[in-house]
mmCIF file of C-alpha atoms in Angstrom:
data_model
loop_
_atom_site.group_PDB
_atom_site.id
_atom_site.type_symbol
_atom_site.label_atom_id
_atom_site.label_comp_id
_atom_site.label_asym_id
_atom_site.label_seq_id
_atom_site.Cartn_x
_atom_site.Cartn_y
_atom_site.Cartn_z
ATOM 1 C CA MET A 10 -0.394 -28.630 4.185
ATOM 2 C CA SER A 11 -0.775 -30.463 1.485
ATOM 3 C CA SER A 12 1.986 -33.039 0.125
ATOM 4 C CA SER A 13 2.249 -31.035 -2.527
ATOM 5 C CA SER A 14 4.001 -27.891 -0.809
ATOM 6 C CA HIS A 15 6.684 -29.950 0.874
ATOM 7 C CA SER A 16 7.636 -29.730 -2.378
ATOM 8 C CA VAL A 17 7.562 -26.506 -3.323
ATOM 9 C CA HIS A 18 8.604 -24.992 -0.080
ATOM 10 C CA GLY A 19 11.136 -27.851 0.606
ATOM 11 C CA SER A 20 10.903 -29.307 4.187
ATOM 12 C CA ILE A 21 12.124 -27.548 6.862
ATOM 13 C CA PRO A 22 16.275 -28.533 8.161
ATOM 14 C CA ARG A 23 16.150 -29.628 11.284
ATOM 15 C CA GLU A 24 19.286 -31.270 13.830
ATOM 16 C CA PRO A 25 18.767 -34.605 15.649
ATOM 17 C CA GLU A 26 18.944 -32.498 19.092
ATOM 18 C CA GLU A 27 16.721 -29.187 18.163
ATOM 19 C CA THR A 28 13.619 -31.300 17.836
ATOM 20 C CA ASP A 29 13.215 -32.180 21.788
ATOM 21 C CA SER A 30 9.743 -33.256 22.735
ATOM 22 C CA ASP A 31 9.025 -29.192 24.110
ATOM 23 C CA SER A 32 9.843 -28.245 20.940
ATOM 24 C CA GLN A 33 7.386 -30.836 19.154
ATOM 25 C CA GLU A 34 5.384 -29.249 21.406
ATOM 26 C CA MET A 35 5.482 -25.861 20.820
ATOM 27 C CA LEU A 36 5.759 -26.721 17.148
ATOM 28 C CA ASN A 37 2.351 -28.616 17.505
ATOM 29 C CA SER A 38 0.620 -25.801 19.586
ATOM 30 C CA ILE A 39 1.343 -22.910 16.766
ATOM 31 C CA VAL A 40 0.683 -24.517 13.232
ATOM 32 C CA THR A 41 -2.977 -25.456 15.416
ATOM 33 C CA MET A 42 -2.990 -21.788 16.177
ATOM 34 C CA LEU A 43 -2.042 -20.843 12.926
ATOM 35 C CA GLY A 44 -3.791 -23.634 11.056
ATOM 36 C CA ARG A 45 -6.909 -23.722 12.417
ATOM 37 C CA ARG A 46 -7.547 -21.286 15.179
ATOM 38 C CA LEU A 47 -6.137 -17.814 13.599
ATOM 39 C CA THR A 48 -8.815 -18.617 11.027
ATOM 40 C CA VAL A 49 -10.978 -19.656 13.539
ATOM 41 C CA TYR A 50 -10.796 -16.031 14.661
ATOM 42 C CA THR A 51 -10.964 -14.482 11.508
ATOM 43 C CA SER A 52 -13.582 -15.388 10.241
ATOM 44 C CA LEU A 53 -16.037 -14.323 14.059
ATOM 45 C CA TYR A 54 -13.691 -11.294 13.550
ATOM 46 C CA GLN A 55 -15.482 -10.440 9.527
ATOM 47 C CA THR A 56 -18.444 -11.476 10.696
ATOM 48 C CA ALA A 57 -18.513 -8.705 13.711
ATOM 49 C CA LEU A 58 -16.880 -6.301 10.846
ATOM 50 C CA ALA A 59 -19.515 -6.966 8.517
ATOM 51 C CA GLU A 60 -22.163 -6.211 10.642
ATOM 52 C CA ARG A 61 -20.307 -2.902 12.281
ATOM 53 C CA LEU A 62 -19.744 -1.799 8.570
ATOM 54 C CA GLY A 63 -23.058 -2.913 7.332
ATOM 55 C CA LEU A 64 -22.284 -4.739 4.773
ATOM 56 C CA GLY A 65 -22.524 -8.529 3.923
ATOM 57 C CA MET A 66 -19.346 -10.593 4.393
ATOM 58 C CA VAL A 67 -18.484 -10.868 0.616
ATOM 59 C CA ASP A 68 -18.636 -7.813 0.034
ATOM 60 C CA VAL A 69 -15.840 -7.784 3.169
ATOM 61 C CA LYS A 70 -14.106 -10.754 2.410
ATOM 62 C CA ALA A 71 -13.898 -9.115 -1.046
ATOM 63 C CA LEU A 72 -13.047 -5.196 0.715
ATOM 64 C CA GLU A 73 -10.521 -7.766 2.212
ATOM 65 C CA LEU A 74 -9.188 -8.808 -0.780
ATOM 66 C CA VAL A 75 -9.005 -5.367 -3.028
ATOM 67 C CA ILE A 76 -6.710 -3.795 0.409
ATOM 68 C CA GLU A 77 -3.875 -6.452 0.180
ATOM 69 C CA PHE A 78 -3.510 -6.827 -3.585
ATOM 70 C CA GLU A 79 -4.579 -3.318 -4.996
ATOM 71 C CA PRO A 80 -4.569 -2.591 -7.800
ATOM 72 C CA ILE A 81 -7.136 -6.130 -8.570
ATOM 73 C CA THR A 82 -9.175 -6.564 -11.600
ATOM 74 C CA THR A 83 -12.594 -8.096 -11.102
ATOM 75 C CA GLY A 84 -11.477 -11.053 -12.864
ATOM 76 C CA GLN A 85 -8.554 -11.013 -9.746
ATOM 77 C CA LEU A 86 -10.606 -10.567 -7.142
ATOM 78 C CA ALA A 87 -13.701 -12.882 -8.711
ATOM 79 C CA CYS A 88 -11.179 -15.520 -8.891
ATOM 80 C CA LEU A 89 -9.878 -15.205 -5.183
ATOM 81 C CA ALA A 90 -14.055 -14.844 -3.411
ATOM 82 C CA GLY A 91 -15.213 -17.800 -5.605
ATOM 83 C CA ILE A 92 -17.602 -15.646 -6.627
ATOM 84 C CA SER A 93 -19.519 -15.592 -10.442
ATOM 85 C CA SER A 94 -18.070 -12.584 -12.315
ATOM 86 C CA GLY A 95 -21.539 -11.048 -12.205
ATOM 87 C CA GLY A 96 -21.610 -11.701 -8.394
ATOM 88 C CA THR A 97 -18.515 -9.197 -7.985
ATOM 89 C CA THR A 98 -20.074 -7.380 -10.192
ATOM 90 C CA ALA A 99 -22.430 -6.539 -8.082
ATOM 91 C CA VAL A 100 -20.355 -6.671 -4.895
ATOM 92 C CA ILE A 101 -17.872 -3.659 -6.415
ATOM 93 C CA ASP A 102 -20.851 -2.059 -6.704
ATOM 94 C CA ARG A 103 -22.833 -2.269 -3.640
ATOM 95 C CA LEU A 104 -18.861 -1.136 -2.205
ATOM 96 C CA GLU A 105 -18.480 1.468 -4.292
ATOM 97 C CA ALA A 106 -22.093 2.637 -3.207
ATOM 98 C CA THR A 107 -20.537 2.495 0.064
ATOM 99 C CA GLY A 108 -17.233 4.273 -0.785
ATOM 100 C CA PHE A 109 -15.512 1.827 0.328
ATOM 101 C CA VAL A 110 -13.355 1.414 -3.481
ATOM 102 C CA VAL A 111 -13.460 3.076 -6.519
ATOM 103 C CA ARG A 112 -12.579 1.352 -10.139
ATOM 104 C CA ASP A 113 -10.006 2.964 -12.388
ATOM 105 C CA LYS A 114 -8.457 2.023 -15.512
ATOM 106 C CA GLN A 115 -4.991 -0.204 -15.530
ATOM 107 C CA PRO A 116 -2.153 2.760 -16.550
ATOM 108 C CA LEU A 117 0.151 0.462 -18.684
ATOM 109 C CA ASP A 118 -3.671 -0.979 -20.783
ATOM 110 C CA ARG A 119 -6.551 0.857 -20.097
ATOM 111 C CA ARG A 120 -9.334 -1.785 -21.118
ATOM 112 C CA ILE A 121 -8.508 -2.923 -18.294
ATOM 113 C CA VAL A 122 -10.219 -1.554 -14.973
ATOM 114 C CA VAL A 123 -8.778 -2.920 -11.237
ATOM 115 C CA ILE A 124 -10.575 -2.366 -7.635
ATOM 116 C CA ARG A 125 -8.627 0.305 -5.637
ATOM 117 C CA PRO A 126 -9.836 1.209 -2.299
ATOM 118 C CA VAL A 127 -10.870 4.493 -1.191
ATOM 119 C CA ARG A 128 -7.310 4.486 2.276
ATOM 120 C CA GLU A 129 -9.783 7.529 4.407
ATOM 121 C CA LYS A 130 -13.059 5.390 4.098
ATOM 122 C CA CYS A 131 -10.582 1.016 4.414
ATOM 123 C CA ALA A 132 -9.042 3.119 6.975
ATOM 124 C CA GLU A 133 -12.288 2.342 9.098
ATOM 125 C CA ILE A 134 -11.752 -0.627 9.359
ATOM 126 C CA GLU A 135 -8.143 -0.289 11.102
ATOM 127 C CA ARG A 136 -10.651 2.221 13.587
ATOM 128 C CA HIS A 137 -11.823 -1.276 14.465
ATOM 129 C CA MET A 138 -9.162 -3.073 14.686
ATOM 130 C CA ARG A 139 -7.054 -0.338 16.584
ATOM 131 C CA ALA A 140 -8.373 -2.385 20.306
ATOM 132 C CA VAL A 141 -6.421 -5.683 18.695
ATOM 133 C CA ALA A 142 -3.590 -4.015 17.536
ATOM 134 C CA GLU A 143 -2.667 -1.831 21.288
ATOM 135 C CA ASP A 144 -2.766 -4.907 22.440
ATOM 136 C CA VAL A 145 -0.551 -6.724 20.591
ATOM 137 C CA ALA A 146 1.794 -3.823 20.709
ATOM 138 C CA HIS A 147 1.218 -3.925 24.399
ATOM 139 C CA ILE A 148 2.891 -8.116 23.946
ATOM 140 C CA GLY A 149 4.977 -7.152 21.167
ATOM 141 C CA ALA A 150 6.587 -4.642 24.099
ATOM 142 C CA ARG A 151 7.873 -7.087 26.598
ATOM 143 C CA TYR A 152 10.037 -8.319 23.654
ATOM 144 C CA GLU A 153 13.502 -7.483 23.113
ATOM 145 C CA ARG A 154 14.355 -6.255 19.019
ATOM 146 C CA ASP A 155 15.848 -9.831 17.636
ATOM 147 C CA GLN A 156 13.174 -11.114 19.496
ATOM 148 C CA LEU A 157 10.424 -9.398 17.935
ATOM 149 C CA SER A 158 12.768 -10.223 14.409
ATOM 150 C CA ALA A 159 12.328 -13.834 14.366
ATOM 151 C CA VAL A 160 9.185 -13.766 15.498
ATOM 152 C CA HIS A 161 8.146 -11.035 12.281
ATOM 153 C CA GLY A 162 10.728 -13.826 9.963
ATOM 154 C CA PHE A 163 8.879 -16.903 11.242
ATOM 155 C CA LEU A 164 5.668 -15.273 10.054
ATOM 156 C CA ALA A 165 6.277 -14.330 7.172
ATOM 157 C CA GLN A 166 7.765 -16.908 5.590
ATOM 158 C CA CYS A 167 3.803 -18.290 7.134
ATOM 159 C CA VAL A 168 1.935 -16.053 5.657
ATOM 160 C CA HIS A 169 4.033 -16.531 2.308
ATOM 161 C CA ALA A 170 3.617 -19.974 2.617
ATOM 162 C CA LEU A 171 0.261 -20.055 2.905
ATOM 163 C CA LYS A 172 0.345 -17.595 0.247
ATOM 164 C CA THR A 173 2.124 -19.756 -2.014
ATOM 165 C CA GLU A 174 0.030 -22.746 -1.334
ATOM 166 C CA ALA A 175 -2.869 -20.883 -1.545
ATOM 167 C CA LEU A 176 -2.362 -19.629 -4.773
ATOM 168 C CA GLY A 177 -1.120 -23.482 -6.014
ATOM 169 C CA MET A 178 -4.109 -24.677 -5.140
ATOM 170 C CA LEU A 179 -6.247 -22.839 -7.097
ATOM 171 C CA GLY A 180 -3.454 -22.624 -10.145
ATOM 172 C CA GLU A 181 -4.324 -26.345 -10.419
ATOM 173 C CA GLY A 182 -7.574 -26.128 -11.394
ATOM 174 C CA GLY A 183 -6.252 -23.253 -13.895
ATOM 175 C CA ASN A 184 -7.785 -20.517 -12.007
ATOM 176 C CA ALA A 185 -5.048 -18.335 -10.411
ATOM 177 C CA PRO A 186 -4.515 -14.505 -10.913
ATOM 178 C CA ASN A 187 -0.817 -13.774 -11.292
ATOM 179 C CA LEU A 188 -0.323 -11.813 -8.138
ATOM 180 C CA GLU A 189 3.152 -13.363 -7.444
ATOM 181 C CA GLY A 190 5.334 -10.955 -5.736
ATOM 182 C CA ARG A 191 2.296 -8.487 -4.693
ATOM 183 C CA ARG A 192 2.783 -7.636 -1.420
ATOM 184 C CA HIS A 193 0.578 -5.019 1.120
ATOM 185 C CA PRO A 194 1.167 -1.785 0.631
ATOM 186 C CA GLY A 195 3.038 -1.585 4.147
ATOM 187 C CA ASP A 196 5.125 -4.247 3.652
ATOM 188 C CA ASP A 197 8.271 -2.312 2.229
ATOM 189 C CA LYS A 198 7.486 0.097 5.848
ATOM 190 C CA ARG A 199 7.372 -2.933 8.565
ATOM 191 C CA ARG A 200 10.509 -4.528 6.871
ATOM 192 C CA ASN A 201 13.870 -4.270 9.172
#
């Protein structure tokens, strides 16, 4: 992460005796896995998923953003996906035509159009992830509850740091949509 993230997140407190060479090596490996490898394999997964669903990569990326930040406005989606407003409208049109999303009015301001995923259709994405989910579940079954709780807490903080950094970088250009405090719809169910 950039040096700006340290001012936002602060330094990770460590006692000198806790940072032996094995721990530092493991931490470096974790950073590499989360930073580069997860990105590479997520991108490969998105490519395969796009092919399976008969969608373009931009459409899959937009759909994942709609699912993550539901409900989302067209402007927010354009900013997060890095495409023009006209391009975003075309993506939404394609996703709506294939049944993955619907346009809806925002309850507090009916002039604002928001995009929502169609749960039944988006469940198709979940089905494609089932093999990975089953593998992760089998791996997770080998760990005790307190270990899983520690892993969950660690990953939740990593995701928060990445989200904060990404939205901060977008905000530096004045383009960050206001998405603070939003969580994936299932987050409350996953809490301990």
